[in-house]
């Protein structure tokens, strides 16, 4: 199949399109246009070209009766889309020049776009990278999610404390979606089950309409574009006219208000479950709308429902959409009259499930009361699935229906033909821990697909300086074939080339410093090592280990202010779940420590700490290209994979990290000598926890740790409230479940190794550049190829 590449677009054509949209789509004459008008007009001009490849792709998939991949996810952390579109269509120069001709600055116009934060962290960002790779690879696919009115909250600090405000991305005009009022499905909840003549009918008590909004996601060079279809909840019966006529306006508007709560907020946590009933409603809402849509498309093209697995692959992104199992079985059995066993087989043929965490508190399970109240027929079907599974596997000891619960991890496993982990270590641990019994019963089912990141956004677009150097050195083939970065290795041995690599990094650091001076009012030394930890706040990710080590370093610097210290700027960013008090205390502690350290004239210029507010995709794009050191310091066995770790390595930062998640594979690829390893392994962690008073022993053995902890405990960073952090110190000195104390000494050692390496620029730059050259395997194109082959049996419709 030869797919034509999009026509070349000249600067003049693009300029005319911008003006045309400004006038005729937005009713604004150029002389009166504001920044948002220009941003919208440029977006529409770009969107026209994306739509062209979108139509071509959809046409090809229809004509070929292609198997479609459906990625069901409660989160899509897409961030800004304008630059993505421009970069993937190869229109950067044209867009820049067209805007300049119209008196507008390209970067300013791009920066006006709101960051669509429809996700919490890595899981949501992975879904976004996957959509882009699916389009780049020409694999027909849809992402299905929820069009939250309020994405993840906006974070600011007051007196160092996290303040949450609702995110309002839809208040600004959004250029990318097409409303599809015709794609409307009625979704039911609650109600009764009726059994007549061997048939079971579900009569829901309550209904909500799901309306589709489509965003085209274009791949590299515009050869293909897939759809992100987000569902918005509307009242089936939006307006209570009798109530209105009685003059009760509030009651009249109630149906609409109630329905809309379903797509109002993204639950602000990636590891703990809350807002039980509404959350389950959201999950079923997404799943039910998506399955109806999938089946409607299938029915248009095919007549035999038994062929469903040949044409439909449905990926469950974590257990959040796990109710897709029972819902698909219900449709096939109750509505389409297939025998139960066959309905289950067909559903399993379509479904597969990705596990993204082993943290026990994040493994969803629903009380059967709640589940049965909301989804009475699905509770019955969950029982039937469980019974069928038990009958086929009588040696089984654990049930997905034990303890009056519906356990979504086990349900997903049983209903999936493949279950995957997201890094080699995580997949092995999955086999040994959460799914050990199911793995014994179904040894073929678990496969690994190590995560990846899209190089278009995470190198080409966010780091133009390094990208240009790479392209100049090895050509631009790397953008779609990232492993070709290996071809940089000979150049890295050339001192002049290394200087250019360093110059790119240094310029990125100057840019970041200028931005921080402007946006945060803090000036930092761009020659210092930029040491960056950016990710959700969680004890297992151990931001508190990082700040403790920073405190210890500061104390040591004060002991010997004239020693040859490697200057560091320690940067943090990340949001804490609003209900996660300890994580919020760590944010405050870091801000308090920053205030003391940054004001200390003795260490000024040598050690600075900064917590940047409101971490999001856009901020990541700014920080990652400027980082020297990437902090990946989770307690071994806890971080399923990580994807930030890959972005940093790709952009030429060195990692300081534990043998956790994908760190293990990153170290294998970049070389052990180019990675600062420290800490316990996952099995050390298990053993260590068995030792009585392990934290106290570690503290006793390391005076630096003892002194840093004492400063925290004694109020050195909270003089106005001396015992503010007593509980933090107690936590680390006491149970210390995440083994901060036990890993401290090794972490200190690895940090000093990093310091020493940084003082020898020639060596450092070489190591950093090797990180870039050897990170090509971590492209999400490689990951998606793995899913296509091992899980979906899906193919590409691009010829080259
Ligand atoms: C997260 C893991 C990360 C991983 C991403 C994407 C959840 C539940 N899990 O380690 O914590 O990189 O998923 O797989 O958000």
Coordinates of N, CA, C and O in Angstrom, one line a residue, residues 463 465-467 469-470 473 491-492 494-511 526-530 625-628 651-654 757-770 772:
X463 N 14.1 19.6 21.9 CA 15.6 19.9 21.9 C 16.1 20.2 20.5 O 16.9 19.4 20.0
X465 N 18.3 22.1 19.4 CA 19.8 22.3 19.2 C 20.5 20.9 19.1 O 21.2 20.7 18.2
X466 N 20.1 20.0 20.0 CA 20.7 18.7 19.9 C 20.2 18.0 18.6 O 21.0 17.3 17.9
X467 N 19.0 18.1 18.3 CA 18.4 17.5 17.1 C 19.2 17.9 15.9 O 19.5 17.1 15.0
X469 N 22.2 19.0 15.6 CA 23.6 18.5 15.6 C 23.5 17.0 15.2 O 24.3 16.5 14.4
X470 N 22.5 16.3 15.7 CA 22.4 14.9 15.3 C 22.1 14.7 13.8 O 22.8 13.9 13.1
X473 N 25.0 15.3 11.7 CA 26.0 14.3 11.8 C 25.6 13.0 11.1 O 26.4 12.4 10.4
X491 N 31.5 9.8 16.0 CA 31.6 11.3 16.2 C 31.9 11.7 17.6 O 32.7 12.6 17.9
X492 N 31.4 10.9 18.6 CA 31.6 11.2 20.0 C 33.1 11.1 20.4 O 33.5 11.8 21.3
X494 N 35.3 12.4 18.7 CA 36.0 13.6 18.2 C 35.7 14.8 19.1 O 34.6 15.1 19.4
X495 N 36.8 15.3 19.6 CA 36.7 16.4 20.6 C 35.9 17.6 20.2 O 35.1 18.2 20.9
X496 N 36.1 17.9 18.9 CA 35.4 19.1 18.3 C 33.9 18.8 18.3 O 33.0 19.7 18.7
X497 N 33.5 17.6 18.0 CA 32.0 17.3 18.0 C 31.5 17.3 19.4 O 30.4 17.8 19.7
X498 N 32.3 16.8 20.4 CA 31.8 16.8 21.8 C 31.6 18.2 22.3 O 30.7 18.5 23.0
X499 N 32.5 19.1 21.8 CA 32.3 20.5 22.2 C 30.9 21.1 21.7 O 30.3 21.9 22.4
X500 N 30.5 20.7 20.5 CA 29.3 21.1 20.0 C 28.1 20.5 20.7 O 27.1 21.2 21.0
X501 N 28.3 19.3 21.1 CA 27.2 18.6 22.0 C 27.1 19.4 23.3 O 26.0 19.7 23.7
X502 N 28.2 19.7 23.8 CA 28.3 20.4 25.1 C 27.6 21.8 24.9 O 26.9 22.3 25.8
X503 N 27.9 22.5 23.8 CA 27.4 23.8 23.6 C 25.9 23.8 23.5 O 25.2 24.7 24.0
X504 N 25.3 22.7 22.9 CA 23.9 22.6 22.8 C 23.3 22.5 24.2 O 22.3 23.2 24.6
X505 N 23.9 21.6 25.0 CA 23.4 21.5 26.4 C 23.5 22.8 27.2 O 22.6 23.2 27.9
X506 N 24.7 23.4 27.0 CA 24.9 24.7 27.8 C 23.9 25.7 27.3 O 23.3 26.4 28.2
X507 N 23.6 25.8 26.1 CA 22.6 26.8 25.6 C 21.2 26.5 26.1 O 20.4 27.3 26.5
X508 N 20.9 25.2 26.2 CA 19.6 24.8 26.8 C 19.5 25.2 28.3 O 18.5 25.6 28.8
X509 N 20.7 25.1 29.0 CA 20.7 25.4 30.4 C 20.6 26.9 30.6 O 19.9 27.4 31.5
X510 N 21.2 27.7 29.7 CA 21.0 29.1 29.7 C 19.6 29.5 29.5 O 19.0 30.3 30.2
X511 N 18.9 28.9 28.5 CA 17.5 29.1 28.2 C 16.7 28.9 29.5 O 15.8 29.7 29.9
X526 N 24.3 28.8 35.4 CA 24.2 27.8 34.4 C 25.4 26.9 34.2 O 25.3 25.9 33.5
X527 N 26.5 27.2 34.9 CA 27.6 26.3 34.9 C 27.6 25.2 35.9 O 28.4 24.2 35.9
X528 N 26.6 25.3 36.8 CA 26.5 24.3 37.8 C 25.9 23.0 37.2 O 25.3 23.1 36.1
X529 N 26.0 21.9 37.9 CA 25.3 20.7 37.4 C 23.8 20.9 37.7 O 23.4 21.2 38.8
X530 N 23.0 20.7 36.6 CA 21.6 20.7 36.8 C 21.1 19.3 37.1 O 21.1 18.4 36.2
X625 N 15.7 18.8 28.3 CA 16.9 19.1 27.5 C 18.0 19.8 28.2 O 19.2 19.8 27.8
X626 N 17.7 20.4 29.4 CA 18.7 21.2 30.1 C 19.3 20.4 31.3 O 20.1 21.0 32.0
X627 N 18.9 19.2 31.5 CA 19.4 18.4 32.6 C 20.7 17.8 32.4 O 21.1 17.3 31.3
X628 N 21.6 17.8 33.5 CA 22.8 17.1 33.4 C 22.6 15.7 34.1 O 23.1 14.7 33.7
X651 N 18.2 12.7 26.0 CA 18.6 14.1 25.8 C 20.0 14.4 26.4 O 20.4 15.5 26.7
X652 N 20.7 13.3 26.7 CA 22.1 13.5 27.1 C 22.3 13.8 28.6 O 23.1 14.6 28.9
X653 N 21.4 13.3 29.5 CA 21.7 13.4 30.9 C 22.2 12.1 31.4 O 21.8 11.1 30.9
X654 N 23.0 12.2 32.5 CA 23.4 10.9 33.1 C 22.4 10.6 34.2 O 21.9 11.5 34.8
X757 N 32.8 13.3 38.4 CA 32.8 13.1 37.0 C 32.5 14.4 36.3 O 33.0 14.8 35.2
X758 N 31.6 15.2 36.9 CA 31.2 16.5 36.3 C 32.4 17.5 36.3 O 32.4 18.4 35.4
X759 N 33.3 17.3 37.2 CA 34.4 18.2 37.3 C 35.4 18.0 36.1 O 36.3 18.7 35.9
X760 N 35.2 16.9 35.4 CA 36.1 16.5 34.3 C 35.2 16.6 33.0 O 34.7 15.5 32.6
X761 N 35.1 17.8 32.5 CA 34.1 17.9 31.4 C 34.3 17.0 30.2 O 33.3 16.5 29.7
X762 N 35.5 16.8 29.8 CA 35.7 15.9 28.6 C 35.1 14.6 28.8 O 34.4 14.1 28.0
X763 N 35.3 14.0 30.0 CA 34.8 12.7 30.3 C 33.2 12.7 30.4 O 32.5 11.9 29.9
X764 N 32.8 13.7 31.1 CA 31.3 13.8 31.4 C 30.6 14.0 30.0 O 29.6 13.2 29.8
X765 N 31.0 14.8 29.2 CA 30.3 15.1 27.9 C 30.3 13.8 27.1 O 29.3 13.4 26.5
X766 N 31.4 13.1 27.1 CA 31.5 11.8 26.3 C 30.4 10.8 26.9 O 29.7 10.2 26.1
X767 N 30.3 10.7 28.2 CA 29.4 9.8 28.8 C 27.9 10.3 28.5 O 27.1 9.5 28.2
X768 N 27.7 11.6 28.6 CA 26.4 12.1 28.3 C 26.0 11.8 26.9 O 24.9 11.4 26.6
X769 N 26.9 12.1 26.0 CA 26.6 11.9 24.5 C 26.4 10.4 24.3 O 25.5 10.0 23.4
X770 N 27.1 9.5 25.0 CA 26.8 8.1 24.8 C 25.5 7.7 25.3 O 24.8 6.8 24.7
X772 N 22.8 9.5 24.9 CA 22.0 9.9 23.7 C 22.1 8.8 22.7 O 21.1 8.2 22.2

